mmCIF file of C-alpha atoms in Angstrom:
data_model
loop_
_atom_site.group_PDB
_atom_site.id
_atom_site.type_symbol
_atom_site.label_atom_id
_atom_site.label_comp_id
_atom_site.label_asym_id
_atom_site.label_seq_id
_atom_site.Cartn_x
_atom_site.Cartn_y
_atom_site.Cartn_z
ATOM 1 C CA MET A 986 -6.628 -30.781 -25.821
ATOM 2 C CA LYS A 987 -6.498 -29.685 -22.192
ATOM 3 C CA LEU A 988 -6.418 -25.922 -21.659
ATOM 4 C CA SER A 989 -3.712 -24.385 -19.519
ATOM 5 C CA PRO A 990 -5.073 -23.218 -16.158
ATOM 6 C CA ILE A 991 -5.762 -19.533 -15.623
ATOM 7 C CA ARG A 992 -3.270 -18.053 -13.142
ATOM 8 C CA PRO A 993 -4.923 -15.317 -11.068
ATOM 9 C CA TRP A 994 -3.048 -13.699 -8.227
ATOM 10 C CA ILE A 995 -5.465 -12.881 -5.418
ATOM 11 C CA ILE A 996 -3.852 -10.044 -3.513
ATOM 12 C CA LEU A 997 -4.899 -8.865 -0.054
ATOM 13 C CA GLY A 998 -3.431 -6.849 2.769
ATOM 14 C CA THR A 999 -6.018 -6.212 5.473
ATOM 15 C CA ARG A 1000 -8.483 -8.150 7.588
ATOM 16 C CA PRO A 1001 -11.558 -7.206 5.505
ATOM 17 C CA GLU A 1002 -9.802 -8.188 2.287
ATOM 18 C CA ALA A 1003 -8.823 -11.532 3.795
ATOM 19 C CA ILE A 1004 -12.412 -12.234 4.849
ATOM 20 C CA LYS A 1005 -13.802 -11.360 1.437
ATOM 21 C CA LEU A 1006 -11.135 -12.937 -0.768
ATOM 22 C CA ALA A 1007 -10.463 -16.174 1.131
ATOM 23 C CA PRO A 1008 -13.694 -17.825 -0.084
ATOM 24 C CA LEU A 1009 -12.965 -16.689 -3.648
ATOM 25 C CA PHE A 1010 -9.485 -18.229 -3.509
ATOM 26 C CA MET A 1011 -10.967 -21.475 -2.174
ATOM 27 C CA THR A 1012 -13.592 -21.499 -4.921
ATOM 28 C CA MET A 1013 -10.949 -21.083 -7.617
ATOM 29 C CA ARG A 1014 -8.637 -23.620 -6.019
ATOM 30 C CA ASN A 1015 -11.386 -26.215 -6.288
ATOM 31 C CA MET A 1016 -11.872 -25.588 -10.023
ATOM 32 C CA ASP A 1017 -9.648 -27.361 -12.565
ATOM 33 C CA ARG A 1018 -9.415 -24.315 -14.794
ATOM 34 C CA PHE A 1019 -7.660 -22.168 -12.170
ATOM 35 C CA ALA A 1020 -4.222 -22.187 -10.568
ATOM 36 C CA PRO A 1021 -4.662 -19.305 -8.108
ATOM 37 C CA VAL A 1022 -1.880 -17.755 -6.036
ATOM 38 C CA LEU A 1023 -2.697 -16.116 -2.691
ATOM 39 C CA VAL A 1024 -0.577 -13.053 -1.973
ATOM 40 C CA SER A 1025 -0.530 -11.008 1.239
ATOM 41 C CA THR A 1026 1.145 -7.624 1.265
ATOM 42 C CA GLY A 1027 1.156 -7.738 5.072
ATOM 43 C CA GLN A 1028 -0.563 -4.354 5.431
ATOM 44 C CA HIS A 1029 -2.298 -5.815 8.523
ATOM 45 C CA GLN A 1030 -0.047 -8.780 9.190
ATOM 46 C CA SER A 1031 -1.381 -10.380 12.371
ATOM 47 C CA MET A 1032 -5.059 -9.725 11.650
ATOM 48 C CA VAL A 1033 -4.769 -11.224 8.146
ATOM 49 C CA ARG A 1034 -3.089 -14.297 9.578
ATOM 50 C CA ASP A 1035 -5.927 -14.801 12.060
ATOM 51 C CA VAL A 1036 -8.591 -14.534 9.353
ATOM 52 C CA LEU A 1037 -6.876 -16.906 6.970
ATOM 53 C CA LYS A 1038 -6.519 -19.415 9.793
ATOM 54 C CA ALA A 1039 -10.325 -19.639 9.978
ATOM 55 C CA PHE A 1040 -10.283 -20.822 6.356
ATOM 56 C CA ASP A 1041 -7.226 -23.067 6.861
ATOM 57 C CA LEU A 1042 -5.198 -20.934 4.453
ATOM 58 C CA THR A 1043 -1.709 -19.469 4.411
ATOM 59 C CA PRO A 1044 -0.426 -17.055 1.769
ATOM 60 C CA ASP A 1045 1.676 -18.466 -1.049
ATOM 61 C CA ILE A 1046 3.577 -15.167 -1.004
ATOM 62 C CA ASP A 1047 3.836 -12.879 2.032
ATOM 63 C CA LEU A 1048 5.491 -9.517 1.387
ATOM 64 C CA ALA A 1049 5.403 -8.435 5.075
ATOM 65 C CA VAL A 1050 5.557 -4.720 4.249
ATOM 66 C CA MET A 1051 4.085 -3.475 7.525
ATOM 67 C CA GLN A 1052 6.280 -1.163 9.595
ATOM 68 C CA PRO A 1053 5.346 0.443 12.928
ATOM 69 C CA GLY A 1054 3.917 3.924 12.504
ATOM 70 C CA GLN A 1055 4.328 4.037 8.750
ATOM 71 C CA THR A 1056 2.476 6.667 6.733
ATOM 72 C CA LEU A 1057 0.205 5.895 3.806
ATOM 73 C CA SER A 1058 2.899 7.251 1.490
ATOM 74 C CA LEU A 1059 5.507 4.899 2.934
ATOM 75 C CA LEU A 1060 3.091 1.964 2.796
ATOM 76 C CA THR A 1061 2.383 2.738 -0.863
ATOM 77 C CA ARG A 1062 6.084 2.828 -1.680
ATOM 78 C CA ASN A 1063 6.805 -0.382 0.211
ATOM 79 C CA ILE A 1064 4.054 -2.301 -1.582
ATOM 80 C CA ILE A 1065 5.272 -1.052 -4.960
ATOM 81 C CA ASP A 1066 8.891 -1.985 -4.170
ATOM 82 C CA ALA A 1067 7.918 -5.492 -3.004
ATOM 83 C CA LEU A 1068 5.121 -6.393 -5.427
ATOM 84 C CA ASP A 1069 6.058 -4.791 -8.735
ATOM 85 C CA PRO A 1070 9.159 -6.960 -9.423
ATOM 86 C CA LEU A 1071 7.204 -10.151 -8.657
ATOM 87 C CA ILE A 1072 4.368 -9.264 -11.004
ATOM 88 C CA ALA A 1073 6.784 -8.193 -13.724
ATOM 89 C CA GLU A 1074 8.619 -11.529 -13.383
ATOM 90 C CA HIS A 1075 5.700 -13.968 -13.081
ATOM 91 C CA LYS A 1076 3.128 -12.153 -15.237
ATOM 92 C CA PRO A 1077 -0.062 -13.644 -13.745
ATOM 93 C CA ASP A 1078 -3.129 -13.769 -15.975
ATOM 94 C CA TRP A 1079 -5.199 -11.641 -13.582
ATOM 95 C CA LEU A 1080 -4.704 -9.526 -10.491
ATOM 96 C CA VAL A 1081 -7.767 -9.883 -8.261
ATOM 97 C CA VAL A 1082 -8.259 -7.142 -5.673
ATOM 98 C CA GLN A 1083 -11.044 -6.286 -3.279
ATOM 99 C CA GLY A 1084 -12.573 -3.110 -1.966
ATOM 100 C CA ASP A 1085 -10.818 0.091 -1.055
ATOM 101 C CA THR A 1086 -7.487 -0.375 0.704
ATOM 102 C CA THR A 1087 -4.012 0.900 -0.101
ATOM 103 C CA THR A 1088 -3.167 -2.663 -1.141
ATOM 104 C CA THR A 1089 -6.091 -2.612 -3.591
ATOM 105 C CA PHE A 1090 -5.179 0.691 -5.219
ATOM 106 C CA VAL A 1091 -1.437 0.044 -5.404
ATOM 107 C CA THR A 1092 -1.906 -3.463 -6.825
ATOM 108 C CA SER A 1093 -4.240 -2.074 -9.479
ATOM 109 C CA LEU A 1094 -1.719 0.598 -10.423
ATOM 110 C CA ILE A 1095 1.046 -2.007 -10.711
ATOM 111 C CA GLY A 1096 -1.226 -4.148 -12.886
ATOM 112 C CA PHE A 1097 -1.872 -1.181 -15.151
ATOM 113 C CA TYR A 1098 1.834 -0.427 -15.454
ATOM 114 C CA ASN A 1099 2.601 -4.077 -16.304
ATOM 115 C CA HIS A 1100 -0.363 -4.615 -18.672
ATOM 116 C CA ILE A 1101 -1.880 -7.246 -16.353
ATOM 117 C CA PRO A 1102 -5.709 -7.097 -16.219
ATOM 118 C CA VAL A 1103 -7.257 -6.237 -12.859
ATOM 119 C CA ALA A 1104 -10.509 -7.728 -11.516
ATOM 120 C CA HIS A 1105 -12.091 -5.572 -8.819
ATOM 121 C CA VAL A 1106 -14.244 -7.397 -6.267
ATOM 122 C CA GLU A 1107 -16.750 -5.189 -4.396
ATOM 123 C CA ALA A 1108 -16.518 -2.465 -7.028
ATOM 124 C CA GLY A 1109 -18.694 0.619 -7.288
ATOM 125 C CA LEU A 1110 -19.249 1.598 -3.654
ATOM 126 C CA ARG A 1111 -19.342 5.383 -3.324
ATOM 127 C CA THR A 1112 -20.175 8.124 -0.840
ATOM 128 C CA GLY A 1113 -19.438 10.959 -3.271
ATOM 129 C CA ASP A 1114 -17.106 12.574 -0.710
ATOM 130 C CA LEU A 1115 -13.382 11.975 -1.225
ATOM 131 C CA MET A 1116 -12.722 12.601 2.462
ATOM 132 C CA ARG A 1117 -15.359 10.193 3.817
ATOM 133 C CA PRO A 1118 -14.190 7.490 4.135
ATOM 134 C CA TRP A 1119 -10.589 8.609 3.790
ATOM 135 C CA PRO A 1120 -8.541 7.417 1.938
ATOM 136 C CA GLU A 1121 -10.839 4.560 0.924
ATOM 137 C CA GLU A 1122 -13.194 6.571 -1.300
ATOM 138 C CA ALA A 1123 -10.272 7.678 -3.466
ATOM 139 C CA ASN A 1124 -8.803 4.165 -3.523
ATOM 140 C CA ARG A 1125 -12.060 2.764 -4.905
ATOM 141 C CA ARG A 1126 -12.438 5.409 -7.587
ATOM 142 C CA LEU A 1127 -8.822 5.105 -8.728
ATOM 143 C CA THR A 1128 -9.087 1.323 -8.885
ATOM 144 C CA SER A 1129 -12.204 1.592 -11.037
ATOM 145 C CA ILE A 1130 -10.303 3.672 -13.600
ATOM 146 C CA VAL A 1131 -7.761 0.930 -14.345
ATOM 147 C CA ALA A 1132 -9.712 -2.291 -13.624
ATOM 148 C CA ARG A 1133 -10.692 -4.562 -16.525
ATOM 149 C CA ARG A 1134 -13.566 -6.389 -14.782
ATOM 150 C CA HIS A 1135 -15.839 -4.871 -12.157
ATOM 151 C CA TYR A 1136 -17.835 -6.959 -9.669
ATOM 152 C CA PRO A 1137 -20.299 -4.688 -7.844
ATOM 153 C CA PRO A 1138 -22.200 -6.367 -5.004
ATOM 154 C CA THR A 1139 -25.519 -4.547 -5.518
ATOM 155 C CA ASP A 1140 -27.635 -2.655 -8.046
ATOM 156 C CA LEU A 1141 -26.666 0.624 -6.402
ATOM 157 C CA ALA A 1142 -22.953 -0.098 -6.789
ATOM 158 C CA ARG A 1143 -23.440 -1.134 -10.421
ATOM 159 C CA ASP A 1144 -25.336 2.088 -11.137
ATOM 160 C CA ASN A 1145 -22.464 4.107 -9.660
ATOM 161 C CA LEU A 1146 -20.065 2.482 -12.128
ATOM 162 C CA LEU A 1147 -22.381 3.103 -15.057
ATOM 163 C CA ARG A 1148 -22.672 6.789 -14.139
ATOM 164 C CA GLU A 1149 -18.888 7.016 -14.194
ATOM 165 C CA GLY A 1150 -18.775 5.690 -17.744
ATOM 166 C CA ILE A 1151 -17.640 2.110 -17.090
ATOM 167 C CA ASP A 1152 -18.571 -0.101 -20.063
ATOM 168 C CA PRO A 1153 -21.560 -2.224 -18.987
ATOM 169 C CA LYS A 1154 -19.980 -5.222 -20.764
ATOM 170 C CA ASN A 1155 -17.240 -5.169 -18.108
ATOM 171 C CA ILE A 1156 -19.617 -5.098 -15.121
ATOM 172 C CA VAL A 1157 -21.099 -8.209 -13.491
ATOM 173 C CA MET A 1158 -23.236 -7.821 -10.384
ATOM 174 C CA THR A 1159 -22.339 -10.676 -8.050
ATOM 175 C CA GLY A 1160 -23.442 -9.965 -4.498
ATOM 176 C CA ASN A 1161 -20.800 -9.506 -1.828
ATOM 177 C CA THR A 1162 -18.281 -12.247 -1.105
ATOM 178 C CA VAL A 1163 -18.469 -11.366 2.601
ATOM 179 C CA ILE A 1164 -21.845 -13.114 2.684
ATOM 180 C CA ASP A 1165 -20.201 -16.226 1.213
ATOM 181 C CA ALA A 1166 -17.607 -16.102 3.993
ATOM 182 C CA LEU A 1167 -20.104 -15.350 6.747
ATOM 183 C CA LEU A 1168 -22.553 -18.099 5.820
ATOM 184 C CA SER A 1169 -19.775 -20.663 5.369
ATOM 185 C CA VAL A 1170 -18.104 -20.040 8.732
ATOM 186 C CA SER A 1171 -21.401 -19.550 10.592
ATOM 187 C CA LYS A 1172 -22.764 -22.837 9.261
ATOM 188 C CA ARG A 1173 -19.597 -24.642 10.291
ATOM 189 C CA LEU A 1174 -19.723 -23.213 13.814
ATOM 190 C CA ASP A 1175 -23.415 -24.072 14.213
ATOM 191 C CA ALA A 1176 -22.646 -27.680 13.352
ATOM 192 C CA ASP A 1177 -19.731 -27.964 15.800
ATOM 193 C CA PRO A 1178 -20.729 -28.037 19.521
ATOM 194 C CA SER A 1179 -17.079 -28.271 20.517
ATOM 195 C CA ALA A 1180 -16.214 -25.051 18.680
ATOM 196 C CA GLN A 1181 -19.196 -23.321 20.281
ATOM 197 C CA ALA A 1182 -18.075 -24.425 23.738
ATOM 198 C CA GLN A 1183 -14.555 -23.151 23.081
ATOM 199 C CA LEU A 1184 -15.879 -19.764 21.971
ATOM 200 C CA LEU A 1185 -18.153 -19.519 25.021
ATOM 201 C CA ALA A 1186 -15.144 -20.198 27.239
ATOM 202 C CA ARG A 1187 -13.225 -17.326 25.587
ATOM 203 C CA PHE A 1188 -15.804 -14.784 26.755
ATOM 204 C CA PRO A 1189 -16.651 -15.772 30.344
ATOM 205 C CA PHE A 1190 -17.452 -12.150 31.225
ATOM 206 C CA LEU A 1191 -20.615 -12.127 29.092
ATOM 207 C CA ASP A 1192 -23.667 -11.786 31.307
ATOM 208 C CA PRO A 1193 -26.783 -13.425 29.808
ATOM 209 C CA ALA A 1194 -28.953 -11.112 31.932
ATOM 210 C CA ARG A 1195 -27.627 -8.036 30.093
ATOM 211 C CA ARG A 1196 -28.094 -7.221 26.422
ATOM 212 C CA MET A 1197 -24.756 -7.086 24.675
ATOM 213 C CA ILE A 1198 -23.806 -4.178 22.417
ATOM 214 C CA LEU A 1199 -20.911 -5.022 20.111
ATOM 215 C CA VAL A 1200 -18.743 -2.061 19.064
ATOM 216 C CA THR A 1201 -16.159 -1.615 16.349
ATOM 217 C CA GLY A 1202 -14.576 1.755 15.707
ATOM 218 C CA HIS A 1203 -11.365 2.724 13.955
ATOM 219 C CA ARG A 1204 -12.011 5.061 10.976
ATOM 220 C CA ARG A 1205 -9.224 7.569 10.301
ATOM 221 C CA GLU A 1206 -11.599 10.409 9.472
ATOM 222 C CA SER A 1207 -13.048 10.148 12.998
ATOM 223 C CA PHE A 1208 -9.714 10.545 14.800
ATOM 224 C CA GLY A 1209 -9.696 13.477 17.186
ATOM 225 C CA GLU A 1210 -12.984 15.065 18.245
ATOM 226 C CA GLY A 1211 -15.168 12.546 16.405
ATOM 227 C CA PHE A 1212 -13.566 9.571 18.076
ATOM 228 C CA ARG A 1213 -13.657 11.232 21.470
ATOM 229 C CA ASN A 1214 -17.390 11.802 20.960
ATOM 230 C CA ILE A 1215 -17.874 8.122 20.127
ATOM 231 C CA CYS A 1216 -16.165 7.071 23.349
ATOM 232 C CA THR A 1217 -18.129 9.631 25.384
ATOM 233 C CA ALA A 1218 -21.375 8.265 23.949
ATOM 234 C CA LEU A 1219 -20.358 4.701 24.806
ATOM 235 C CA ALA A 1220 -19.546 5.777 28.356
ATOM 236 C CA GLU A 1221 -23.024 7.306 28.688
ATOM 237 C CA ILE A 1222 -24.722 4.185 27.323
ATOM 238 C CA ALA A 1223 -22.682 2.084 29.759
ATOM 239 C CA GLU A 1224 -24.337 3.897 32.665
ATOM 240 C CA ARG A 1225 -27.367 1.655 32.084
ATOM 241 C CA ASP A 1226 -27.378 -1.499 34.186
ATOM 242 C CA ASP A 1227 -29.218 -3.575 31.571
ATOM 243 C CA VAL A 1228 -26.432 -3.544 28.948
ATOM 244 C CA GLN A 1229 -22.873 -4.678 28.481
ATOM 245 C CA ILE A 1230 -20.551 -3.313 25.830
ATOM 246 C CA VAL A 1231 -17.936 -5.481 24.128
ATOM 247 C CA TYR A 1232 -15.359 -3.557 22.136
ATOM 248 C CA PRO A 1233 -12.517 -5.363 20.319
ATOM 249 C CA VAL A 1234 -10.139 -2.391 20.179
ATOM 250 C CA HIS A 1235 -8.211 -1.803 16.970
ATOM 251 C CA LEU A 1236 -4.418 -1.824 17.377
ATOM 252 C CA ASN A 1237 -3.962 1.693 15.968
ATOM 253 C CA PRO A 1238 -2.514 3.895 18.757
ATOM 254 C CA ASN A 1239 -4.946 6.677 17.781
ATOM 255 C CA VAL A 1240 -7.733 4.299 18.783
ATOM 256 C CA GLN A 1241 -6.142 2.579 21.747
ATOM 257 C CA GLY A 1242 -5.325 5.719 23.720
ATOM 258 C CA ILE A 1243 -8.705 7.455 23.770
ATOM 259 C CA VAL A 1244 -10.677 4.199 24.150
ATOM 260 C CA HIS A 1245 -8.801 3.080 27.250
ATOM 261 C CA GLU A 1246 -8.688 6.603 28.673
ATOM 262 C CA THR A 1247 -12.470 7.053 28.380
ATOM 263 C CA LEU A 1248 -13.839 3.538 28.844
ATOM 264 C CA GLY A 1249 -11.222 1.657 30.822
ATOM 265 C CA GLY A 1250 -12.331 0.451 34.244
ATOM 266 C CA LYS A 1251 -16.075 0.574 33.617
ATOM 267 C CA THR A 1252 -17.542 -2.656 34.948
ATOM 268 C CA ASN A 1253 -19.921 -3.333 32.071
ATOM 269 C CA VAL A 1254 -17.520 -2.287 29.283
ATOM 270 C CA HIS A 1255 -15.207 -5.049 28.085
ATOM 271 C CA LEU A 1256 -12.255 -3.746 26.078
ATOM 272 C CA ILE A 1257 -10.669 -6.750 24.420
ATOM 273 C CA ALA A 1258 -7.954 -7.337 21.851
ATOM 274 C CA PRO A 1259 -8.999 -7.770 18.212
ATOM 275 C CA VAL A 1260 -10.484 -11.229 17.759
ATOM 276 C CA ASP A 1261 -10.253 -13.779 14.977
ATOM 277 C CA TYR A 1262 -13.030 -14.095 12.418
ATOM 278 C CA GLU A 1263 -14.795 -17.058 14.033
ATOM 279 C CA ALA A 1264 -14.887 -15.282 17.389
ATOM 280 C CA PHE A 1265 -16.190 -12.093 15.811
ATOM 281 C CA ILE A 1266 -19.028 -13.975 14.135
ATOM 282 C CA TYR A 1267 -19.810 -15.523 17.533
ATOM 283 C CA LEU A 1268 -19.950 -12.070 19.121
ATOM 284 C CA MET A 1269 -22.141 -10.686 16.350
ATOM 285 C CA LYS A 1270 -24.590 -13.562 16.724
ATOM 286 C CA HIS A 1271 -24.783 -13.013 20.488
ATOM 287 C CA SER A 1272 -25.131 -9.240 20.319
ATOM 288 C CA TYR A 1273 -28.394 -7.344 20.681
ATOM 289 C CA PHE A 1274 -27.248 -4.734 18.186
ATOM 290 C CA ILE A 1275 -23.983 -3.386 16.789
ATOM 291 C CA LEU A 1276 -22.431 0.078 16.882
ATOM 292 C CA THR A 1277 -19.815 0.412 14.166
ATOM 293 C CA ASP A 1278 -17.958 2.591 11.700
ATOM 294 C CA SER A 1279 -16.814 -0.490 9.778
ATOM 295 C CA GLY A 1280 -17.948 -1.173 6.240
ATOM 296 C CA GLY A 1281 -17.886 -4.947 6.474
ATOM 297 C CA VAL A 1282 -20.005 -5.081 9.612
ATOM 298 C CA GLN A 1283 -22.709 -3.084 7.834
ATOM 299 C CA GLU A 1284 -22.868 -5.972 5.351
ATOM 300 C CA GLU A 1285 -22.545 -8.882 7.753
ATOM 301 C CA ALA A 1286 -24.914 -7.867 10.543
ATOM 302 C CA PRO A 1287 -28.118 -7.742 8.436
ATOM 303 C CA SER A 1288 -27.523 -11.346 7.388
ATOM 304 C CA LEU A 1289 -27.533 -12.234 11.096
ATOM 305 C CA ARG A 1290 -30.661 -10.108 11.713
ATOM 306 C CA ARG A 1291 -28.745 -7.697 13.928
ATOM 307 C CA PRO A 1292 -29.595 -3.962 13.721
ATOM 308 C CA VAL A 1293 -26.645 -1.689 12.983
ATOM 309 C CA LEU A 1294 -26.011 1.874 14.103
ATOM 310 C CA VAL A 1295 -23.354 3.377 11.845
ATOM 311 C CA MET A 1296 -21.166 5.955 13.580
ATOM 312 C CA ARG A 1297 -20.453 7.916 10.416
ATOM 313 C CA ASP A 1298 -22.010 10.841 8.561
ATOM 314 C CA THR A 1299 -22.044 8.984 5.256
ATOM 315 C CA SER A 1300 -21.858 5.392 4.085
ATOM 316 C CA GLU A 1301 -20.862 3.761 0.806
ATOM 317 C CA ARG A 1302 -23.207 0.926 1.783
ATOM 318 C CA MET A 1303 -26.543 2.711 1.781
ATOM 319 C CA GLU A 1304 -28.403 -0.462 0.808
ATOM 320 C CA ALA A 1305 -28.749 -1.458 4.467
ATOM 321 C CA VAL A 1306 -29.790 2.066 5.461
ATOM 322 C CA ASN A 1307 -32.333 2.263 2.638
ATOM 323 C CA ALA A 1308 -33.747 -1.123 3.679
ATOM 324 C CA GLY A 1309 -34.152 0.084 7.267
ATOM 325 C CA LEU A 1310 -31.612 -2.412 8.615
ATOM 326 C CA ALA A 1311 -28.968 0.171 9.508
ATOM 327 C CA ARG A 1312 -29.111 3.779 10.652
ATOM 328 C CA LEU A 1313 -26.552 6.565 10.340
ATOM 329 C CA VAL A 1314 -25.947 8.165 13.755
ATOM 330 C CA SER A 1315 -22.798 10.192 12.903
ATOM 331 C CA THR A 1316 -20.164 10.815 15.594
ATOM 332 C CA SER A 1317 -22.437 13.003 17.703
ATOM 333 C CA VAL A 1318 -22.801 11.967 21.335
ATOM 334 C CA GLN A 1319 -26.489 12.856 21.272
ATOM 335 C CA THR A 1320 -27.396 10.899 18.130
ATOM 336 C CA ILE A 1321 -25.374 7.812 19.094
ATOM 337 C CA VAL A 1322 -26.994 7.668 22.535
ATOM 338 C CA ALA A 1323 -30.456 8.346 21.114
ATOM 339 C CA GLY A 1324 -30.046 5.594 18.520
ATOM 340 C CA ALA A 1325 -28.910 3.105 21.145
ATOM 341 C CA TYR A 1326 -31.759 3.964 23.516
ATOM 342 C CA MET A 1327 -34.268 3.621 20.678
ATOM 343 C CA LEU A 1328 -33.178 0.033 20.083
ATOM 344 C CA LEU A 1329 -32.970 -0.794 23.773
ATOM 345 C CA ASP A 1330 -36.326 0.716 24.768
ATOM 346 C CA ASN A 1331 -38.540 0.383 21.699
ATOM 347 C CA PRO A 1332 -39.185 -3.251 20.690
ATOM 348 C CA ALA A 1333 -41.188 -2.191 17.638
ATOM 349 C CA ALA A 1334 -38.350 -0.031 16.335
ATOM 350 C CA TYR A 1335 -35.933 -2.881 16.973
ATOM 351 C CA ALA A 1336 -38.095 -5.357 15.038
ATOM 352 C CA LYS A 1337 -38.255 -2.997 12.051
ATOM 353 C CA MET A 1338 -34.454 -3.212 11.761
ATOM 354 C CA GLN A 1339 -34.489 -6.981 11.288
ATOM 355 C CA SER A 1340 -35.022 -8.868 8.052
ATOM 356 C CA ASP A 1341 -34.595 -12.389 6.735
ATOM 357 C CA ILE A 1342 -33.290 -11.043 3.426
ATOM 358 C CA SER A 1343 -29.849 -9.451 3.112
ATOM 359 C CA PRO A 1344 -29.414 -6.627 0.584
ATOM 360 C CA PHE A 1345 -25.814 -7.752 0.046
ATOM 361 C CA GLY A 1346 -26.173 -11.181 -1.507
ATOM 362 C CA ASP A 1347 -27.096 -14.841 -1.328
ATOM 363 C CA GLY A 1348 -23.730 -16.507 -0.678
ATOM 364 C CA ARG A 1349 -22.899 -17.321 -4.330
ATOM 365 C CA ALA A 1350 -20.795 -14.284 -5.225
ATOM 366 C CA CYS A 1351 -17.552 -16.260 -5.467
ATOM 367 C CA ASN A 1352 -19.024 -18.681 -7.980
ATOM 368 C CA ARG A 1353 -20.267 -15.823 -10.153
ATOM 369 C CA ILE A 1354 -16.856 -14.131 -10.143
ATOM 370 C CA ALA A 1355 -14.960 -17.326 -10.941
ATOM 371 C CA GLU A 1356 -17.350 -18.244 -13.744
ATOM 372 C CA ASP A 1357 -17.009 -14.775 -15.274
ATOM 373 C CA LEU A 1358 -13.193 -14.972 -15.287
ATOM 374 C CA LEU A 1359 -13.451 -18.238 -17.244
ATOM 375 C CA LEU A 1360 -15.253 -16.525 -20.134
#
């Protein structure tokens, strides 16, 4: 007798979620025992679309909840209004969420209200400070309270869950699905000279004689003085004639204004629009090091042997810091500049921040998660 397929809804809303859940959806789609449904809340509509394009995917359901300038409260309400009736009607077997976004927390709450089990990918990351990162730290903790299955990427994340009283029978350490995505797309690009040529043509301003520093910065808790300090530090680093800075600028107006005000017009600073996932991997691979406040980049860069300077006071991904592959430099002008100069001027220090082994996984996280949901 053939068993009915398991019907998980894989629900995402932002670019990082799309990167980390796309390979899981593809893994399940290729298994006879699953009939997965890909749902986008549209929290980051255009950026999600660009990521899914790299995996040749489109959402089965797109809620398109994004509104210009909406608050977190309004976003929460809009996701509930759009998603709750669908889940109540279709009653999927699982709701699969990832990470720490508003989409993740709200989906988990809806699952709890409708008695639908929640599987939490990338569970257990903690800083211990509810305001850093904000609101993501709270989103993760709240999701952990109601989730049925927890998939921490590392030993440290698993230990966090155990300390909070999560039943060890419901925890499976998997590695991070971002490594699955990164290795898959990177391998495909390496094997396609035409794709490489197209990507090279998209960035004609890159000067091979200058070391490229890739920057990402958009954290809410840094808005204001912290973000102004970041931009001031970048402007000081850009005074060197042996570097070039490439900064795909987040669409948030709180980011756009200060970045263009402080860095616009500098000849060796390239402020570009957010790029698709393939292009971002290309930029990471061609960078000398990366300055970021992003969580995902802290995971991806070590797999590409690129040192990371984290422009935050705390990180929920201390594995890379503990391994010496990343360094916290806060949002202080002095510490950001000092960290950058260390990597630019000290080859020995640079070499110490490279490793052939990633602390975040081996590229088989999706298989482990799918196999666990079959049990």
